[in-house]
Amino acid sequence: MAQKPSIPKGTRDFTPVEMARRNYIFDTIKDVFRLYGFSPIETPAMENLSTLMGKYGEEGDKLLFKILNSGDFLRDVDPALMTSENVTRLAAKLCEKGLRYDLTVPFARFVVMHRNDLQFPFKRYQIQPVWRADRPQKGRYREFYQCDADVVGSDSLLNEIELLEMIDEVFRRLKVRVTIKLNNRKVLAGIAELIGCPDKIINITVAIDKIDKIGLENVRAELLERGIPAEGVERLTPLLTLSGTTAERLSALRELLAGVEIGQKGIDELTEVIEGVEALGIECDLELDVSLARGLNYYTGTIIEVKARDVEIGSITGGGRYDNLTGVFGMPGISGVGISFGADRIYDVLNALDLYPAAVEESVKVMFTNLGKAEAAASLKAAKALRASGISAEVYPDAAKMKKQMSRANELHVPYVAIIGESELAEGKLTLKNMTTGEQSLIAIDELSSAVK
Amino acid sequence: MAQKPSIPKGTRDFTPVEMARRNYIFDTIKDVFRLYGFSPIETPAMENLSTLMGKYGEEGDKLLFKILNSGDFLRDVDPALMTSENVTRLAAKLCEKGLRYDLTVPFARFVVMHRNDLQFPFKRYQIQPVWRADRPQKGRYREFYQCDADVVGSDSLLNEIELLEMIDEVFRRLKVRVTIKLNNRKVLAGIAELIGCPDKIINITVAIDKIDKIGLENVRAELLERGIPAEGVERLTPLLTLSGTTAERLSALRELLAGVEIGQKGIDELTEVIEGVEALGIECDLELDVSLARGLNYYTGTIIEVKARDVEIGSITGGGRYDNLTGVFGMPGISGVGISFGADRIYDVLNALDLYPAAVEESVKVMFTNLGKAEAAASLKAAKALRASGISAEVYPDAAKMKKQMSRANELHVPYVAIIGESELAEGKLTLKNMTTGEQSLIAIDELSSAVK
């Protein structure tokens, strides 16, 4: 009985054309990672739930995919637990393992487990899928790739400078125009201190993070609602309306935060990073944005977010510095800084702007037709010689109708078709058809590699 | 409270050195796949359990990792089912999804779902991890990679010839000496028919498959035990002791199977494949092996198995032709043939023989020391220029002690260290140290890229 197959919602197959486009993005990112001295690692898809639980908040715990224990998974389960009211506790009994939710927690676990074999500062990149039991919607999947690069074991701001250069280089290569927004957690802490609410930093940043969406007046209203005194809101307002060049904004910010030590430290760091990047040269826009509060419960210094300038879409890359990545696993005091490229959104941006080089979709450089046994044998030989010089080739496997064979070459965007028929075979030649121009020429078989190079 | 982290048994982390070695293998395989016109696809890690169950036998069903449904997974479960006696049926209620067990069933599902968008013959490769809840042991993991290449939609033996050439090319590039063993399911069917037990083909092949391990006499005893009449065992014996060249074996086999139509068809196919490969040239040993019965419930024609000649280890690559891959998903009559490289075993072989090129373990080509703020700024500039010419470089992020910086370069097998100190900075020069020879030279900063190329 045949079943009509499907795949789980929120997951995707990738066809050869999609793979070619995605690999173009991944290879670009990987090449930049490599050029900057980052080395790849991989961690297992499954982690112990004890590693994952409690790291992503209560909501995150619910979004973990849990793996049913093998064998008799009920053996040690108290029957009283087996009711709908107890599903959370029951799940913890039925499942020891879960699928990784991001690459950061597995990386922290990796650093702690391999601490004695690693050279610090340790510069790693990791490109692997992650899984979240989120409600699927446009642009949000239950399986998607993350592309992370992190440096751990160094608190030098030189790392921030190089990571920003890497972002610039990746998008320069991909031909995507972007704005890099920059902030520093210490500036946000300084603001909270300035207005006399150092414990309300989360409330403050949640509100000011919305300024692009809801406007200044609504942010002010929300700040009051969230318990910031009116005087504090007044003192904060000029910080939200900084204008001018980056240097001008930095200097205005320094003045507004005068006397607030942590705020001054944040401005020092921002200044060093921005001057460092400008000295090296950067093509994309670099923008100081005090309202940027991304991942605040996590970052302790620099905060980075990247927006595409020509497509309406959320942030396509982000990152920042965190001072206690591995503390939860018993290894305190390790500072790290990292960036994460959102491969799926970058893919959407490249699709929207049609930014793929034409060669990305070529499946094979030369297709040999198959016009019979002896002709195919000669084609196999010629294809082998071509491959030895690094050129991809295929021989149509069946002596099918010529029209069918040529149609395959068209559909697969094959740039050259090589035809060895009876007369070509007799002469040791082949007819080479350029599928772009339609030109045909008769050449010696051993001239083929130079003809298509 | 810090926890001491661990990973699930049977899974592995891959460190940068391990990744470099594994990528060397994967890249070699991918490059050969690409040269032969195979295109990559990817499928989700999670498949619906309805896609996976019943495809790998009862034992396989038990080895599937199942994913607990999200939310209230008990909602529609009959409480009477919640006992240890019913765990199999209960699991089917608690879990809709599972992790893929191999790449073949997801590929079949993919072909059926995308049939209208694919060009047949469809030549795909797929390199992704698979998961099995097997008892972990040396060389057997719960998460491991498969590297498959298949052609579906063509029954031409030209595909077999090219796949064998691909195997030869991969191991030639990896410098691993291998023997490719070849058989054909139709020959096995012919043997079963010859001895009057066409319905006992499985029993026969299970027994003769053991000849290398237990010897001829024990195989004969086992055949009798498995219900093959004594006369049949006598007729079969010469087939198990074929000797001489491949051509001599084929001709002896043809004589022994005289009058058995399916057997003759199998010999015709073997002959065509072997002659085709020999005409193209092959470096490794190609051996006809009538006792080869790999994956018999699955393959319908050619059967391929590859053994390393210099390391004691199971088969490192296998494959064959199957005539009904997609039938179970409602798309009958699609013939396919494929090969699967066992990446983990190939990795073990390369480790055992130490076959990695030295460059595989280089993490970065040039490390710049960090001797202070101005020196580091100049180093960052020089590193950026180097990367623009395709050479990887890093700048030590902190102005640490020189000894510590040089020790990093040593540990990471960095071939060149570039030193910009006070005097170099004043002159626009750098000291380049070749870490292999120990030589040092003072060169202009803009000569660096040509000096290390």
Tab-separated table of C-alpha atoms in Angstrom, chain A residues 43-204:
chain	number	residue	atom	x	y	z
A	43	THR	CA	29.125	19.111	17.836
A	44	PRO	CA	26.478	16.355	17.887
A	45	ALA	CA	22.891	17.139	16.890
A	46	MET	CA	21.770	15.557	20.157
A	47	GLU	CA	22.862	17.009	23.482
A	48	ASN	CA	21.943	15.836	26.958
A	49	LEU	CA	18.854	17.755	28.042
A	50	SER	CA	20.753	18.688	31.223
A	51	THR	CA	23.102	20.674	28.957
A	52	LEU	CA	20.271	22.477	27.161
A	53	MET	CA	17.539	23.024	29.761
A	54	GLY	CA	17.447	26.338	31.591
A	55	LYS	CA	19.737	28.080	29.099
A	56	TYR	CA	17.082	29.687	26.891
A	57	GLY	CA	14.472	30.759	29.431
A	58	GLU	CA	11.204	28.987	30.161
A	59	GLU	CA	9.910	29.609	26.631
A	60	GLY	CA	13.100	28.153	25.143
A	61	ASP	CA	12.807	24.973	27.225
A	62	LYS	CA	9.380	24.405	25.674
A	63	LEU	CA	10.793	24.809	22.186
A	64	LEU	CA	13.413	22.086	22.602
A	65	PHE	CA	12.834	18.950	20.545
A	66	LYS	CA	13.180	16.062	22.980
A	67	ILE	CA	14.204	12.536	22.016
A	68	LEU	CA	12.314	9.608	23.502
A	69	ASN	CA	14.612	7.268	25.456
A	70	SER	CA	15.270	3.968	23.677
A	71	GLY	CA	13.926	0.637	24.870
A	72	ASP	CA	11.408	0.560	27.722
A	73	PHE	CA	11.153	4.284	28.295
A	74	LEU	CA	8.430	3.784	30.960
A	75	ARG	CA	10.559	1.565	33.218
A	76	ASP	CA	11.476	4.139	35.813
A	77	VAL	CA	8.497	6.442	35.392
A	78	ASP	CA	6.057	6.897	38.255
A	79	PRO	CA	2.589	6.102	36.786
A	80	ALA	CA	1.158	9.034	38.769
A	81	LEU	CA	3.145	11.364	36.498
A	82	MET	CA	1.393	10.146	33.377
A	83	THR	CA	-1.231	12.852	33.115
A	84	SER	CA	-1.574	15.944	30.992
A	85	GLU	CA	-0.970	18.184	34.012
A	86	ASN	CA	2.500	16.729	34.438
A	87	VAL	CA	3.738	16.663	30.834
A	88	THR	CA	6.738	18.886	31.535
A	89	ARG	CA	8.032	16.717	34.379
A	90	LEU	CA	7.032	13.568	32.523
A	91	ALA	CA	8.973	14.671	29.438
A	92	ALA	CA	12.073	14.992	31.592
A	93	LYS	CA	11.639	11.331	32.617
A	94	LEU	CA	10.881	10.033	29.120
A	95	CYS	CA	13.707	11.931	27.435
A	96	GLU	CA	17.388	12.341	28.324
A	97	LYS	CA	18.422	13.955	25.066
A	98	GLY	CA	17.294	16.853	22.910
A	99	LEU	CA	18.223	18.455	19.600
A	100	ARG	CA	20.484	21.485	19.871
A	101	TYR	CA	18.608	24.790	19.946
A	102	ASP	CA	21.525	26.997	18.937
A	103	LEU	CA	25.292	26.683	18.486
A	104	THR	CA	26.268	28.812	21.486
A	105	VAL	CA	25.414	26.486	24.367
A	106	PRO	CA	26.950	23.432	22.637
A	107	PHE	CA	30.032	25.582	21.972
A	108	ALA	CA	30.283	26.558	25.647
A	109	ARG	CA	29.946	22.881	26.575
A	110	PHE	CA	32.621	22.021	23.983
A	111	VAL	CA	35.068	24.614	25.336
A	112	VAL	CA	34.682	23.292	28.877
A	113	MET	CA	35.051	19.638	27.885
A	114	HIS	CA	38.065	20.244	25.636
A	115	ARG	CA	39.685	23.050	27.647
A	116	ASN	CA	42.943	21.140	28.027
A	117	ASP	CA	43.335	20.496	24.308
A	118	LEU	CA	42.465	23.954	23.037
A	119	GLN	CA	44.775	26.882	22.344
A	120	PHE	CA	43.360	30.085	23.829
A	121	PRO	CA	42.387	32.512	22.416
A	122	PHE	CA	40.328	29.858	20.653
A	123	LYS	CA	38.855	30.993	17.338
A	124	ARG	CA	36.229	28.627	16.070
A	125	TYR	CA	33.502	28.681	13.488
A	126	GLN	CA	30.578	26.312	13.326
A	127	ILE	CA	27.997	25.912	10.571
A	128	GLN	CA	25.332	23.392	11.500
A	129	PRO	CA	21.554	23.122	11.667
A	130	VAL	CA	19.605	23.840	14.857
A	131	TRP	CA	16.046	22.846	15.737
A	132	ARG	CA	13.247	24.744	17.474
A	133	ALA	CA	9.654	23.634	17.970
A	134	ASP	CA	8.449	27.135	17.076
A	135	ARG	CA	5.217	27.697	15.192
A	136	PRO	CA	6.382	27.647	11.557
A	137	GLN	CA	5.674	30.775	9.502
A	138	LYS	CA	7.125	32.649	6.542
A	139	GLY	CA	10.881	32.783	7.046
A	140	ARG	CA	10.753	30.830	10.312
A	141	TYR	CA	11.638	27.157	10.210
A	142	ARG	CA	11.904	24.329	12.716
A	143	GLU	CA	15.244	23.311	11.229
A	144	PHE	CA	17.634	26.003	10.090
A	145	TYR	CA	21.355	26.633	9.829
A	146	GLN	CA	23.401	28.907	12.019
A	147	CYS	CA	26.862	30.156	10.986
A	148	ASP	CA	28.757	31.293	14.054
A	149	ALA	CA	32.290	32.574	14.555
A	150	ASP	CA	33.564	33.251	18.082
A	151	VAL	CA	36.818	34.094	19.816
A	152	VAL	CA	37.022	32.964	23.433
A	153	GLY	CA	39.745	33.631	25.938
A	154	SER	CA	40.644	37.174	24.910
A	155	ASP	CA	39.055	40.434	25.988
A	156	SER	CA	40.968	42.514	23.448
A	157	LEU	CA	38.778	44.796	21.328
A	158	LEU	CA	40.952	43.839	18.390
A	159	ASN	CA	38.628	40.840	18.138
A	160	GLU	CA	35.612	43.112	17.733
A	161	ILE	CA	37.454	45.048	15.025
A	162	GLU	CA	38.285	41.888	13.089
A	163	LEU	CA	34.763	40.474	13.436
A	164	LEU	CA	33.320	43.714	12.021
A	165	GLU	CA	35.813	43.506	9.155
A	166	MET	CA	34.657	39.942	8.522
A	167	ILE	CA	31.015	41.024	8.346
A	168	ASP	CA	31.994	43.768	5.909
A	169	GLU	CA	33.974	41.320	3.770
A	170	VAL	CA	31.197	38.685	3.646
A	171	PHE	CA	28.573	41.151	2.453
A	172	ARG	CA	31.014	42.832	0.067
A	173	ARG	CA	31.603	39.433	-1.540
A	174	LEU	CA	27.877	38.651	-1.603
A	175	LYS	CA	27.210	42.142	-3.059
A	176	VAL	CA	24.581	42.889	-0.395
A	177	ARG	CA	24.497	46.510	0.842
A	178	VAL	CA	24.187	46.502	4.620
A	179	THR	CA	24.265	48.774	7.653
A	180	ILE	CA	26.108	47.501	10.716
A	181	LYS	CA	24.552	48.866	13.906
A	182	LEU	CA	26.752	49.033	16.933
A	183	ASN	CA	26.071	49.537	20.625
A	184	ASN	CA	27.582	48.558	23.955
A	185	ARG	CA	25.851	47.048	26.920
A	186	LYS	CA	27.856	49.313	29.223
A	187	VAL	CA	26.329	52.375	27.554
A	188	LEU	CA	22.873	50.941	28.277
A	189	ALA	CA	23.901	50.291	31.886
A	190	GLY	CA	25.182	53.858	32.048
A	191	ILE	CA	21.858	55.205	30.803
A	192	ALA	CA	19.990	53.205	33.438
A	193	GLU	CA	22.317	54.561	36.094
A	194	LEU	CA	22.029	58.113	34.779
A	195	ILE	CA	18.274	58.137	35.230
A	196	GLY	CA	18.539	56.571	38.658
A	197	CYS	CA	17.143	53.162	37.724
A	198	PRO	CA	20.191	50.874	37.459
A	199	ASP	CA	18.007	47.834	38.219
A	200	LYS	CA	15.572	48.672	35.411
A	201	ILE	CA	18.035	48.221	32.536
A	202	ILE	CA	15.945	45.443	30.973
A	203	ASN	CA	12.719	47.474	31.165
A	204	ILE	CA	14.459	50.483	29.692
